[in-house]
Amino acid sequence: MKLNTKVITGSVKLNYVNVKEPRVNGLSLEPTYSLTILIPKESNTMDKIYEAIYNTTKNGLHIWNGKVPENLITCLKDGDETQREEYKGHVYINATSKYRPQIVDKDLKILSPDELYNGCFARVSINFYPYNHKESCNCGISCELLNIQKLED
C-alpha cells in the first residue's frame, strides 16, 4: 500500500519561477516547468513535508533493495546553508513537472503564468517521489510540481 506523499503548502514564497514554457536543465534532457519554494522553517507546512518525505522513503524501499540508502539525496535544502539572504530562516525545495501547473488566484479563478514571479506568495500543491538512477548511482527523493494558487504580491 502506497503512503501519501502529496502536500499542499501554506503560504510560501516563490523563486526561480519557470511556469510559462518548459526548459531543459543540466540534470535532464527533458524540458520541464519548475520553481523553487521557500518555506519558513517554523511554519506548519514543515510537519506535512517531513511526513511526506518519510512516507516517500517507505514507498521507495522496493527500488532501493529494501533499505533506505545511506547517501540518500533529498530535495529539501536548508536555506541557512546558502549565501542568499532571502533564503535565511527558510528551507527550500526545487519542484519540477513535465506538465504546466494549473495556476489560480485566491478565488480559484485561472491565472496566466505571467501573474507569477520571483518573490510572490502562493500555496503550492506538490508530490514527493523516490528515484534510483542506476547510471549515476544516485538515490533520492524529488519533488513534483502540481498546482499553484497565488495568494499575494
PDB file of C-alpha atoms in Angstrom:
ATOM      1  CA  MET A   1       0.000   0.000   0.000  1.00  0.00           C
ATOM      2  CA  LYS A   2       1.426   3.374  -1.036  1.00  0.00           C
ATOM      3  CA  LEU A   3       1.623   6.020   1.656  1.00  0.00           C
ATOM      4  CA  ASN A   4       0.521   9.612   0.976  1.00  0.00           C
ATOM      5  CA  THR A   5       3.301  11.806  -0.416  1.00  0.00           C
ATOM      6  CA  LYS A   6       1.262  14.821  -1.556  1.00  0.00           C
ATOM      7  CA  VAL A   7       1.442  18.164   0.276  1.00  0.00           C
ATOM      8  CA  ILE A   8      -0.477  21.396  -0.112  1.00  0.00           C
ATOM      9  CA  THR A   9       1.671  24.077   1.471  1.00  0.00           C
ATOM     10  CA  GLY A  10       0.607  27.082   3.458  1.00  0.00           C
ATOM     11  CA  SER A  11       1.781  30.493   2.241  1.00  0.00           C
ATOM     12  CA  VAL A  12       5.269  30.199   0.700  1.00  0.00           C
ATOM     13  CA  LYS A  13       7.492  32.499  -1.334  1.00  0.00           C
ATOM     14  CA  LEU A  14       8.319  31.537  -4.923  1.00  0.00           C
ATOM     15  CA  ASN A  15      11.699  31.889  -6.585  1.00  0.00           C
ATOM     16  CA  TYR A  16      13.156  30.863  -9.957  1.00  0.00           C
ATOM     17  CA  VAL A  17       9.623  30.754 -11.348  1.00  0.00           C
ATOM     18  CA  ASN A  18       9.539  28.942 -14.699  1.00  0.00           C
ATOM     19  CA  VAL A  19       5.905  28.150 -15.491  1.00  0.00           C
ATOM     20  CA  LYS A  20       5.440  29.785 -18.916  1.00  0.00           C
ATOM     21  CA  GLU A  21       7.463  27.425 -21.101  1.00  0.00           C
ATOM     22  CA  PRO A  22       9.278  24.212 -20.189  1.00  0.00           C
ATOM     23  CA  ARG A  23      13.076  24.436 -20.169  1.00  0.00           C
ATOM     24  CA  VAL A  24      15.870  21.917 -20.278  1.00  0.00           C
ATOM     25  CA  ASN A  25      18.098  21.960 -17.210  1.00  0.00           C
ATOM     26  CA  GLY A  26      21.501  20.414 -16.626  1.00  0.00           C
ATOM     27  CA  LEU A  27      20.098  17.293 -14.958  1.00  0.00           C
ATOM     28  CA  SER A  28      17.716  16.151 -17.685  1.00  0.00           C
ATOM     29  CA  LEU A  29      17.304  16.463 -21.412  1.00  0.00           C
ATOM     30  CA  GLU A  30      13.542  16.599 -20.993  1.00  0.00           C
ATOM     31  CA  PRO A  31      12.107  20.137 -20.744  1.00  0.00           C
ATOM     32  CA  THR A  32      10.261  20.873 -17.501  1.00  0.00           C
ATOM     33  CA  TYR A  33       8.338  23.593 -15.708  1.00  0.00           C
ATOM     34  CA  SER A  34       9.895  24.452 -12.371  1.00  0.00           C
ATOM     35  CA  LEU A  35      10.117  26.727  -9.377  1.00  0.00           C
ATOM     36  CA  THR A  36      11.832  26.991  -6.031  1.00  0.00           C
ATOM     37  CA  ILE A  37       9.571  27.021  -2.985  1.00  0.00           C
ATOM     38  CA  LEU A  38      10.818  28.944   0.082  1.00  0.00           C
ATOM     39  CA  ILE A  39       9.139  27.686   3.254  1.00  0.00           C
ATOM     40  CA  PRO A  40       9.614  29.372   6.649  1.00  0.00           C
ATOM     41  CA  LYS A  41      11.257  26.850   8.995  1.00  0.00           C
ATOM     42  CA  GLU A  42       8.686  27.497  11.712  1.00  0.00           C
ATOM     43  CA  SER A  43       5.596  27.009   9.510  1.00  0.00           C
ATOM     44  CA  ASN A  44       3.027  24.238   9.916  1.00  0.00           C
ATOM     45  CA  THR A  45       3.837  23.184   6.361  1.00  0.00           C
ATOM     46  CA  MET A  46       7.112  21.669   7.563  1.00  0.00           C
ATOM     47  CA  ASP A  47       5.309  18.924   9.522  1.00  0.00           C
ATOM     48  CA  LYS A  48       3.416  17.928   6.361  1.00  0.00           C
ATOM     49  CA  ILE A  49       6.629  17.905   4.337  1.00  0.00           C
ATOM     50  CA  TYR A  50       8.537  15.796   6.873  1.00  0.00           C
ATOM     51  CA  GLU A  51       5.666  13.292   6.932  1.00  0.00           C
ATOM     52  CA  ALA A  52       5.511  13.155   3.121  1.00  0.00           C
ATOM     53  CA  ILE A  53       9.289  12.633   2.845  1.00  0.00           C
ATOM     54  CA  TYR A  54       9.134   9.894   5.490  1.00  0.00           C
ATOM     55  CA  ASN A  55       6.301   8.229   3.540  1.00  0.00           C
ATOM     56  CA  THR A  56       8.312   8.566   0.333  1.00  0.00           C
ATOM     57  CA  THR A  57      11.240   6.712   1.921  1.00  0.00           C
ATOM     58  CA  LYS A  58       8.847   3.888   2.843  1.00  0.00           C
ATOM     59  CA  ASN A  59       7.401   3.883  -0.685  1.00  0.00           C
ATOM     60  CA  GLY A  60      10.915   3.807  -2.162  1.00  0.00           C
ATOM     61  CA  LEU A  61      12.145   0.717  -0.356  1.00  0.00           C
ATOM     62  CA  HIS A  62      11.237  -1.508  -3.302  1.00  0.00           C
ATOM     63  CA  ILE A  63      13.592   0.422  -5.633  1.00  0.00           C
ATOM     64  CA  TRP A  64      16.360   0.686  -3.017  1.00  0.00           C
ATOM     65  CA  ASN A  65      16.712  -3.055  -2.336  1.00  0.00           C
ATOM     66  CA  GLY A  66      14.610  -2.951   0.831  1.00  0.00           C
ATOM     67  CA  LYS A  67      16.521  -0.289   2.780  1.00  0.00           C
ATOM     68  CA  VAL A  68      16.968   3.471   2.760  1.00  0.00           C
ATOM     69  CA  PRO A  69      20.358   4.308   1.181  1.00  0.00           C
ATOM     70  CA  GLU A  70      22.935   5.932   3.468  1.00  0.00           C
ATOM     71  CA  ASN A  71      23.693   8.563   0.828  1.00  0.00           C
ATOM     72  CA  LEU A  72      20.030   9.432   0.152  1.00  0.00           C
ATOM     73  CA  ILE A  73      19.661  12.793  -1.606  1.00  0.00           C
ATOM     74  CA  THR A  74      16.542  14.813  -0.824  1.00  0.00           C
ATOM     75  CA  CYS A  75      15.070  17.856  -2.498  1.00  0.00           C
ATOM     76  CA  LEU A  76      14.636  19.570   0.891  1.00  0.00           C
ATOM     77  CA  LYS A  77      17.506  22.013   1.442  1.00  0.00           C
ATOM     78  CA  ASP A  78      18.403  24.351   4.319  1.00  0.00           C
ATOM     79  CA  GLY A  79      18.339  27.992   3.230  1.00  0.00           C
ATOM     80  CA  ASP A  80      20.705  28.953   6.060  1.00  0.00           C
ATOM     81  CA  GLU A  81      23.432  26.984   4.275  1.00  0.00           C
ATOM     82  CA  THR A  82      23.294  29.244   1.205  1.00  0.00           C
ATOM     83  CA  GLN A  83      24.773  32.685   0.651  1.00  0.00           C
ATOM     84  CA  ARG A  84      21.361  34.059  -0.324  1.00  0.00           C
ATOM     85  CA  GLU A  85      19.925  36.423   2.276  1.00  0.00           C
ATOM     86  CA  GLU A  86      16.287  35.812   1.235  1.00  0.00           C
ATOM     87  CA  TYR A  87      16.740  32.074   1.946  1.00  0.00           C
ATOM     88  CA  LYS A  88      17.749  32.614   5.597  1.00  0.00           C
ATOM     89  CA  GLY A  89      15.241  31.133   8.064  1.00  0.00           C
ATOM     90  CA  HIS A  90      13.721  29.010   5.320  1.00  0.00           C
ATOM     91  CA  VAL A  91      14.031  25.595   3.798  1.00  0.00           C
ATOM     92  CA  TYR A  92      13.658  25.359   0.052  1.00  0.00           C
ATOM     93  CA  ILE A  93      12.537  22.785  -2.449  1.00  0.00           C
ATOM     94  CA  ASN A  94      13.075  22.754  -6.186  1.00  0.00           C
ATOM     95  CA  ALA A  95       9.926  21.321  -7.769  1.00  0.00           C
ATOM     96  CA  THR A  96       9.549  20.336 -11.432  1.00  0.00           C
ATOM     97  CA  SER A  97       6.917  18.955 -13.764  1.00  0.00           C
ATOM     98  CA  LYS A  98       6.672  17.787 -17.359  1.00  0.00           C
ATOM     99  CA  TYR A  99       3.210  19.365 -17.408  1.00  0.00           C
ATOM    100  CA  ARG A 100       2.299  23.029 -16.971  1.00  0.00           C
ATOM    101  CA  PRO A 101       0.869  23.506 -13.480  1.00  0.00           C
ATOM    102  CA  GLN A 102      -2.601  24.953 -13.152  1.00  0.00           C
ATOM    103  CA  ILE A 103      -2.394  28.460 -11.702  1.00  0.00           C
ATOM    104  CA  VAL A 104      -5.310  30.086  -9.869  1.00  0.00           C
ATOM    105  CA  ASP A 105      -5.876  33.152  -7.701  1.00  0.00           C
ATOM    106  CA  LYS A 106      -7.327  33.361  -4.160  1.00  0.00           C
ATOM    107  CA  ASP A 107     -10.839  32.963  -5.585  1.00  0.00           C
ATOM    108  CA  LEU A 108      -9.769  29.929  -7.680  1.00  0.00           C
ATOM    109  CA  LYS A 109     -10.028  31.844 -10.963  1.00  0.00           C
ATOM    110  CA  ILE A 110      -7.497  30.684 -13.542  1.00  0.00           C
ATOM    111  CA  LEU A 111      -4.471  32.960 -13.906  1.00  0.00           C
ATOM    112  CA  SER A 112      -1.953  33.382 -16.676  1.00  0.00           C
ATOM    113  CA  PRO A 113       1.577  32.133 -15.929  1.00  0.00           C
ATOM    114  CA  ASP A 114       2.618  35.787 -16.374  1.00  0.00           C
ATOM    115  CA  GLU A 115       0.982  36.527 -12.994  1.00  0.00           C
ATOM    116  CA  LEU A 116       3.667  34.564 -11.113  1.00  0.00           C
ATOM    117  CA  TYR A 117       7.125  35.969 -10.490  1.00  0.00           C
ATOM    118  CA  ASN A 118      10.069  35.656  -8.114  1.00  0.00           C
ATOM    119  CA  GLY A 119       9.059  36.890  -4.669  1.00  0.00           C
ATOM    120  CA  CYS A 120       5.279  36.468  -4.869  1.00  0.00           C
ATOM    121  CA  PHE A 121       3.459  34.352  -2.289  1.00  0.00           C
ATOM    122  CA  ALA A 122       1.461  31.255  -3.121  1.00  0.00           C
ATOM    123  CA  ARG A 123       0.071  27.974  -1.893  1.00  0.00           C
ATOM    124  CA  VAL A 124       1.607  25.089  -3.844  1.00  0.00           C
ATOM    125  CA  SER A 125       0.484  21.519  -4.367  1.00  0.00           C
ATOM    126  CA  ILE A 126       3.476  19.156  -4.621  1.00  0.00           C
ATOM    127  CA  ASN A 127       4.172  15.436  -4.595  1.00  0.00           C
ATOM    128  CA  PHE A 128       7.345  13.690  -3.421  1.00  0.00           C
ATOM    129  CA  TYR A 129       8.669  10.572  -5.158  1.00  0.00           C
ATOM    130  CA  PRO A 130      11.687   8.268  -4.815  1.00  0.00           C
ATOM    131  CA  TYR A 131      14.254   7.702  -7.549  1.00  0.00           C
ATOM    132  CA  ASN A 132      17.171   5.390  -8.211  1.00  0.00           C
ATOM    133  CA  HIS A 133      19.442   6.459 -11.085  1.00  0.00           C
ATOM    134  CA  LYS A 134      21.420   3.367 -11.955  1.00  0.00           C
ATOM    135  CA  GLU A 135      23.847   5.241 -14.253  1.00  0.00           C
ATOM    136  CA  SER A 136      24.919   7.822 -11.664  1.00  0.00           C
ATOM    137  CA  CYS A 137      24.325   5.585  -8.614  1.00  0.00           C
ATOM    138  CA  ASN A 138      22.273   8.406  -7.056  1.00  0.00           C
ATOM    139  CA  CYS A 139      19.269   7.540  -4.924  1.00  0.00           C
ATOM    140  CA  GLY A 140      16.939  10.139  -3.557  1.00  0.00           C
ATOM    141  CA  ILE A 141      13.654  11.928  -3.221  1.00  0.00           C
ATOM    142  CA  SER A 142      12.470  14.538  -5.712  1.00  0.00           C
ATOM    143  CA  CYS A 143       9.502  16.875  -5.788  1.00  0.00           C
ATOM    144  CA  GLU A 144       6.869  17.110  -8.500  1.00  0.00           C
ATOM    145  CA  LEU A 145       5.102  20.443  -9.042  1.00  0.00           C
ATOM    146  CA  LEU A 146       1.324  20.020  -9.342  1.00  0.00           C
ATOM    147  CA  ASN A 147      -0.710  23.255  -8.904  1.00  0.00           C
ATOM    148  CA  ILE A 148      -0.184  26.816  -7.715  1.00  0.00           C
ATOM    149  CA  GLN A 149      -2.570  29.239  -6.007  1.00  0.00           C
ATOM    150  CA  LYS A 150      -1.225  32.805  -5.997  1.00  0.00           C
ATOM    151  CA  LEU A 151      -2.028  34.430  -2.658  1.00  0.00           C
ATOM    152  CA  GLU A 152      -0.386  37.855  -2.759  1.00  0.00           C
ATOM    153  CA  ASP A 153       2.184  40.048  -4.445  1.00  0.00           C
TER     154      ASP A 153
END
